[in-house]
Amino acid sequence: LAPSTRYNTKLKEQGSAGLKARQLYLLFSAKAKVAMSRFEPSSSINYEKLHENINIVRRRLNRPLTLSEKIVYGHLDDPAGQEIDRGRTYLRLRPDRVGMQDATAQMAMLQFISSGLPKVAVPSTIHCDHLIEAQIGGAQDLQRAKEVNQEVYNFLATAAAKYGVGFWKPGSGIIHQIILENYAYPGVMLIGTDSHTPNGGGLGGICIGVGGADAVDVMAGIPWELKCPKVIGVRLTGTLSGWTSPKDVILKVAGILTVKGGTGAIVEYHGPGVDSISCTGMATICNMGAEIGATTSVFPYNHRMKTYLEKTGRGEIGSLADQFKDDLVPDKDCEYDQIIEINLSELKPHINGPFTPDLAHPVSEVGAIAKKSGWPLEVKVGLIGSCTNSSYEDMGRAASLAKQALDKGLKCKAQFTVTPGSEQIRATIERDGYAKILRDVGGVVLANACGPCIGQWDRKDVKKGEKNTIVTSFNRNFTARNDANPATHAFVTSPEIVTALALAGTLNFNPETDYLTTPNGEKFKLEAPTGDELPSRDFDPGQDTYQHPPAESSSVKVDVNPASNRLQLLEPFDKWHGKDLENMRILIKVKGKCTTDHISAAGPWLKFRGHLDNISNNLLIGAVNIENDAVNKVKNQLTGEYGGVPDVARQYKASGVNWVVVGDENYGEGSSREHAALEPRHLGGRAIIVKSFARIHETNLKKQGLLPLTFANPQDYDRIRPDDKISITGLKSLAPGKQLTAEIKHSDGSQESISLNHTFNETQIEWFKAGSALNRMKELQ
């Protein structure tokens, strides 16, 4: 299958050696193959191969298959021999391509360089979207980012050229929007170094967020491992209409499943209600599936996807998908591990938050709940856009509300920002007048980048610690995530509701029933938003921001200045010494929620994502210490003095003292950032012991040679004291499914033992023994 095309009738080149820039058209063979730009033509994936693999597995399992199973099992390295048991076995898979955003691509490419391999083995791309801080407006912020991040952008551009990776320059847009417009297609398996990679499920693909080390495996041509996912079915009936939007579907699902309810599962939407949702709306739903811990989410192929493919210049893929449609939808009578039913005709607009994306409220009730809870009612800022909600349809529906307000002489009471998802979206909404309407109502159009959604926001209107409310169409609202202010109450909702609340200036406003007041005192009610699914004319591609790797790259130099504070070449981690880990100190016993934002903060720290030692200075600075309910304040058990978490970790490392972290439920939820695993390894950590893990973080820890362990009895969390010493025994006989033991020495001289579980398979045990997955890869070369 071809990855996508780019711009109307043209194919954008794939991110590895292959077709030259002028060879832009899909090539079909009699066997319905489409050209892929890979090093090994024989490894090209096509619908016929997908169909063949699906049939092999169906005959073996002798049962109907879900859509998720068809695509996942259709990409098995060995469909005839692979053991398949949902929720238990590890699958060895062959993804079609890799996508990396610039913040995670730095470490991924540094690891790939360390591997010693000359070129990537599958089509891969880098997308510059995370390092652009929102300050003034799109053009000014982009120019500043290019100047501030010149060293990093140059490294990524030259590394991409050297190793055969496509490079999307700053200003091109957010990785997930670019992938949807160019590289996703029905039946694709794509992995991306960002947790919201599942956005591509809106175009019928299995798109999974991973850490950089996983991306390196795929780029190296090694089969990629994934625990065989369970499948949660969400059956949609009825029809979306009025104020209800696709975002409300996932806001409702998040309220049902919570932030960990999708862990280890793919969420598969199906049913007659699917056809009432646009392709980009389906992408919105899949995108925010990351917030329920799901491996990914996916929709079945339908006419809305075909229309989107045609509008983005990929009509040939849609025609081909039609021929293999049976492989791109679930089998009749397939079985799901869990079923959720949602009637879209009865679904009401929702708003989730604050501080967690699964605290769901109907918009009609949030005002009363806020009053009762003491949440600030005044909306200080409304922010629309992001990778979740920045489609042409999203912008059109928001603009329809803004136009109604302008016609009545109204502007937003709150500050209002607009983040286009891609250069193509920006150029098209400028051409079609949406951007002007949104500016006229008080909006500031920001750069085509992540911006405030990931904390890249130089916010000036409130002081740190000042209690306030913001509403966004983003996907994540953890404490301090957007503006580094822990007192900011962030709520996520649809772009339409954000716009309405920004106009009203308060959470206590239900646009379905409440009235706004014009400057002359007239009361009026907003009509339900409207907007075209896709532009009537072709998309305007805007500026071409893509760099294709040269066919000959031997002369390309990739420079990393040893004195740089932004980039640092990696040194291999030490191998396991072959013994039990004894008398380890507890760096911190974490209380409550601990996301990857708590473990390795983003925002201003993004600048150090390519320098492991420097970024390690943010290790766990956002986690709450159970000993004193403080953040970034732990006791150094060697000196008795208190210090910052990374400072104490460095002191332990300098003294030759190994340490562990003890945590609560769903440890490491949120972003895919592998820095949250690299940092504890770099600073001398050996194990993370918690009640449960988020999927990506657990894998990232294994990849870096750490031991992610869970309490066999979750109540044992309460038996561990911050000043204990812990020994982990049984490592010499470490084996899949075999428990380890933690010997706990309390400071009062008493001792006790507890059992610990792990999910290591044989391959992953070799990573641990070698010191990391990258070390193991080198051993096998």
XYZ file of C-alpha atoms in Angstrom, residues 287-615:
329
model
C -6.744 10.984 18.808
C -8.100 11.448 22.316
C -8.305 7.695 22.834
C -4.793 8.126 24.213
C -6.424 9.687 27.278
C -8.113 6.403 28.221
C -4.849 4.487 27.917
C -5.901 2.657 24.752
C -3.250 1.095 22.526
C -5.025 2.854 19.671
C -8.502 3.432 18.251
C -9.899 2.772 14.796
C -12.952 3.251 12.592
C -14.065 0.982 9.723
C -13.517 2.123 6.158
C -16.490 3.994 4.706
C -17.479 6.622 2.160
C -16.460 9.495 4.455
C -12.874 8.206 4.372
C -12.977 7.782 0.622
C -14.151 11.374 0.207
C -11.302 12.596 2.403
C -8.783 10.569 0.406
C -10.106 12.114 -2.785
C -9.929 15.655 -1.377
C -6.349 15.136 -0.261
C -5.231 13.831 -3.643
C -5.401 10.121 -2.895
C -8.465 8.999 -4.790
C -6.556 6.044 -6.219
C -6.068 4.630 -2.731
C -9.776 5.007 -2.052
C -10.607 3.115 -5.234
C -8.219 0.352 -4.256
C -9.606 0.223 -0.729
C -13.074 -0.286 -2.215
C -11.834 -3.494 -3.832
C -10.635 -4.832 -0.474
C -13.336 -3.324 1.714
C -14.144 -6.638 3.412
C -10.660 -6.559 4.927
C -11.167 -3.005 6.174
C -14.335 -3.548 8.221
C -15.085 -5.982 11.070
C -16.509 -9.416 10.328
C -20.147 -9.978 11.160
C -20.568 -11.574 14.608
C -16.988 -10.803 15.674
C -16.479 -10.757 19.421
C -15.301 -7.828 21.526
C -13.866 -8.044 25.026
C -16.176 -5.229 26.113
C -19.013 -3.365 24.439
C -20.063 0.249 24.993
C -23.176 1.591 23.273
C -23.692 5.284 22.510
C -26.748 6.751 20.810
C -25.462 9.818 18.977
C -28.968 11.231 18.689
C -29.171 11.381 22.490
C -25.571 12.442 23.165
C -25.235 15.953 24.615
C -22.254 18.327 24.420
C -19.666 17.527 27.079
C -16.789 19.271 28.804
C -14.175 17.330 30.796
C -11.978 18.483 33.659
C -10.358 20.075 35.458
C -6.952 18.396 35.956
C -7.905 15.094 34.334
C -9.480 14.298 30.949
C -11.900 11.672 32.274
C -13.924 13.917 34.623
C -16.880 14.276 32.266
C -19.748 16.739 32.596
C -22.594 17.697 30.270
C -22.097 21.338 29.290
C -25.571 22.029 30.652
C -24.419 21.024 34.141
C -20.813 22.209 34.390
C -21.693 25.698 35.623
C -23.558 24.378 38.646
C -20.841 21.794 39.324
C -18.175 24.511 39.126
C -20.028 26.686 41.632
C -20.398 23.780 44.035
C -16.753 22.731 43.607
C -15.242 26.188 43.889
C -13.846 26.220 40.375
C -13.439 29.691 38.841
C -16.445 30.433 36.637
C -14.817 33.154 34.573
C -13.215 31.798 31.418
C -9.909 33.616 30.999
C -8.859 32.029 27.695
C -10.519 29.862 25.077
C -8.151 27.912 22.844
C -9.196 26.028 19.712
C -7.107 23.883 17.382
C -4.377 21.354 18.273
C -3.846 17.928 16.728
C -7.232 16.865 18.116
C -9.493 19.536 16.658
C -7.990 21.621 13.874
C -9.700 20.309 10.776
C -11.398 22.410 8.126
C -14.734 21.319 9.566
C -13.717 22.299 13.114
C -12.600 25.739 12.019
C -15.715 26.236 9.911
C -18.083 25.378 12.758
C -16.234 27.691 15.151
C -16.280 30.455 12.543
C -20.054 30.036 12.063
C -20.545 30.922 15.729
C -18.062 33.782 15.576
C -19.913 35.178 12.549
C -23.218 35.139 14.445
C -21.622 37.081 17.294
C -19.979 39.602 14.961
C -23.291 40.194 13.195
C -24.705 41.225 16.585
C -21.724 43.429 17.427
C -20.196 40.965 19.909
C -16.617 39.858 20.439
C -15.130 37.286 22.778
C -15.110 38.225 26.456
C -12.244 35.809 27.024
C -8.937 35.765 25.208
C -9.222 33.495 22.182
C -6.508 31.618 20.289
C -6.645 29.529 17.123
C -4.067 26.852 16.264
C -4.271 25.492 12.689
C -3.209 21.860 12.455
C -1.221 22.173 9.258
C -0.011 24.635 6.671
C -2.668 23.222 4.358
C -5.416 23.988 6.876
C -3.996 27.458 7.606
C -3.787 28.389 3.962
C -7.265 27.064 3.210
C -9.034 28.781 6.122
C -7.257 32.022 5.154
C -8.445 31.670 1.555
C -12.006 30.818 2.556
C -12.364 33.603 5.132
C -12.595 31.557 8.323
C -9.342 32.916 9.730
C -10.482 36.518 9.254
C -13.766 35.859 11.041
C -11.969 34.219 13.963
C -9.518 37.137 14.175
C -12.322 39.698 13.950
C -14.129 38.141 16.913
C -10.962 38.569 18.992
C -8.898 35.549 18.075
C -5.136 35.309 17.596
C -4.075 32.791 14.957
C -1.004 30.964 16.227
C 1.629 28.990 14.328
C 0.859 25.612 12.756
C 2.232 23.775 15.761
C 1.366 22.180 19.096
C 1.769 25.394 21.079
C -0.287 25.732 24.282
C -1.573 22.157 24.056
C 1.848 20.877 25.177
C 2.807 23.822 27.360
C 4.524 25.873 24.647
C 2.703 29.007 25.755
C 4.315 32.168 27.082
C 1.187 33.128 28.989
C 1.156 36.640 30.488
C -2.428 37.309 31.681
C -2.207 35.491 35.037
C 0.541 34.991 37.559
C 1.756 31.541 38.536
C -0.386 30.299 41.392
C -3.373 32.438 40.415
C -6.543 30.395 40.276
C -8.221 30.650 36.869
C -10.155 28.715 34.223
C -9.318 28.031 30.585
C -11.299 25.968 28.073
C -9.607 24.212 25.167
C -10.333 21.862 22.297
C -7.145 19.994 23.202
C -6.896 16.417 24.460
C -5.070 16.601 27.774
C -5.502 18.827 30.832
C -3.186 17.564 33.551
C -2.135 20.003 36.274
C 0.051 22.815 34.888
C 0.261 21.152 31.465
C -0.794 24.087 29.305
C 0.766 27.077 31.063
C 2.971 25.688 33.892
C 0.491 27.132 36.420
C -0.763 24.439 38.828
C -3.740 26.662 39.728
C -5.077 26.776 36.173
C -8.315 24.798 35.855
C -8.202 23.468 32.289
C -11.272 21.939 30.656
C -11.327 20.079 27.327
C -14.311 20.231 25.013
C -15.173 20.782 21.348
C -14.075 23.853 19.348
C -17.726 24.876 19.137
C -18.216 24.880 22.896
C -14.868 26.627 23.434
C -15.969 29.384 21.062
C -19.337 29.744 22.774
C -17.787 29.903 26.252
C -15.159 32.393 25.066
C -17.975 34.595 23.793
C -19.894 34.266 27.063
C -16.798 34.523 29.236
C -18.092 32.016 31.755
C -18.409 28.288 32.377
C -21.965 28.926 33.521
C -23.312 29.124 29.979
C -25.234 26.504 28.026
C -25.404 27.623 24.386
C -28.367 25.339 23.732
C -30.578 27.291 26.148
C -28.841 30.452 27.355
C -28.696 33.904 25.776
C -25.893 36.345 25.056
C -26.371 40.098 25.395
C -25.390 42.454 22.584
C -23.829 45.909 23.196
C -27.259 47.491 22.783
C -28.830 45.220 25.381
C -30.528 42.819 22.972
C -30.697 39.175 24.030
C -29.945 36.563 21.435
C -29.254 32.857 21.362
C -26.580 31.279 19.188
C -27.868 28.960 16.514
C -26.253 25.521 16.360
C -22.894 25.588 14.575
C -22.566 24.601 10.931
C -19.579 23.935 8.742
C -18.552 22.119 5.607
C -16.830 18.784 6.152
C -14.302 19.643 3.439
C -13.707 22.736 1.279
C -15.829 23.009 -1.847
C -12.671 23.875 -3.745
C -9.456 21.895 -3.419
C -7.312 22.422 -0.347
C -4.751 25.213 -0.682
C -1.434 23.494 0.116
C 0.217 26.755 1.182
C 3.999 26.810 1.353
C 5.910 23.642 0.534
C 7.701 22.762 3.766
C 8.870 19.222 2.972
C 12.486 18.098 2.483
C 13.018 14.765 0.777
C 16.214 12.865 1.631
C 18.785 12.805 -1.166
C 19.385 9.588 -3.061
C 23.098 9.867 -2.239
C 23.812 10.940 1.317
C 27.375 9.802 1.989
C 28.590 13.412 1.923
C 25.959 14.631 4.397
C 27.503 15.532 7.749
C 25.589 15.280 11.027
C 27.291 17.468 13.593
C 26.764 17.378 17.331
C 28.889 19.951 19.140
C 30.365 18.377 22.309
C 29.847 21.724 24.066
C 26.159 21.958 23.112
C 23.562 22.236 25.851
C 20.807 21.115 23.454
C 22.290 17.953 21.929
C 24.425 15.157 23.329
C 25.566 11.897 21.758
C 24.515 8.873 23.786
C 26.780 6.580 25.753
C 25.626 2.949 26.233
C 24.022 2.132 29.573
C 25.845 -0.388 31.761
C 24.961 -4.067 31.475
C 23.286 -5.948 34.309
C 26.010 -7.245 36.634
C 24.378 -10.679 36.936
C 23.389 -10.367 40.588
C 20.367 -9.380 42.631
C 19.912 -5.652 43.190
C 20.560 -5.114 46.872
C 19.985 -2.360 49.423
C 18.588 0.175 46.990
C 17.319 3.476 48.311
C 13.868 4.861 47.558
C 14.359 8.082 45.622
C 10.707 9.016 46.039
C 7.490 7.305 47.010
C 4.996 9.023 44.729
C 1.526 9.899 45.951
C -1.392 9.716 43.523
C -1.412 10.522 39.808
C 2.015 10.495 38.181
C 1.921 11.142 34.444
C 4.855 11.501 32.107
C 4.377 15.262 32.593
C 5.139 14.734 36.285
C 8.135 12.499 35.477
C 9.645 14.590 32.675
C 7.945 17.954 32.261
C 7.515 19.515 28.820
C 7.092 23.280 28.250
C 10.460 25.029 28.782
C 12.186 21.661 29.183
C 11.493 20.722 25.569
C 14.668 22.551 24.566
C 16.741 19.815 26.237
C 15.056 16.788 24.650
C 18.252 16.038 22.698
C 20.557 16.326 25.720
C 19.996 13.509 28.193
C 22.082 14.900 31.031
C 20.488 18.346 30.927
C 16.904 17.166 30.630
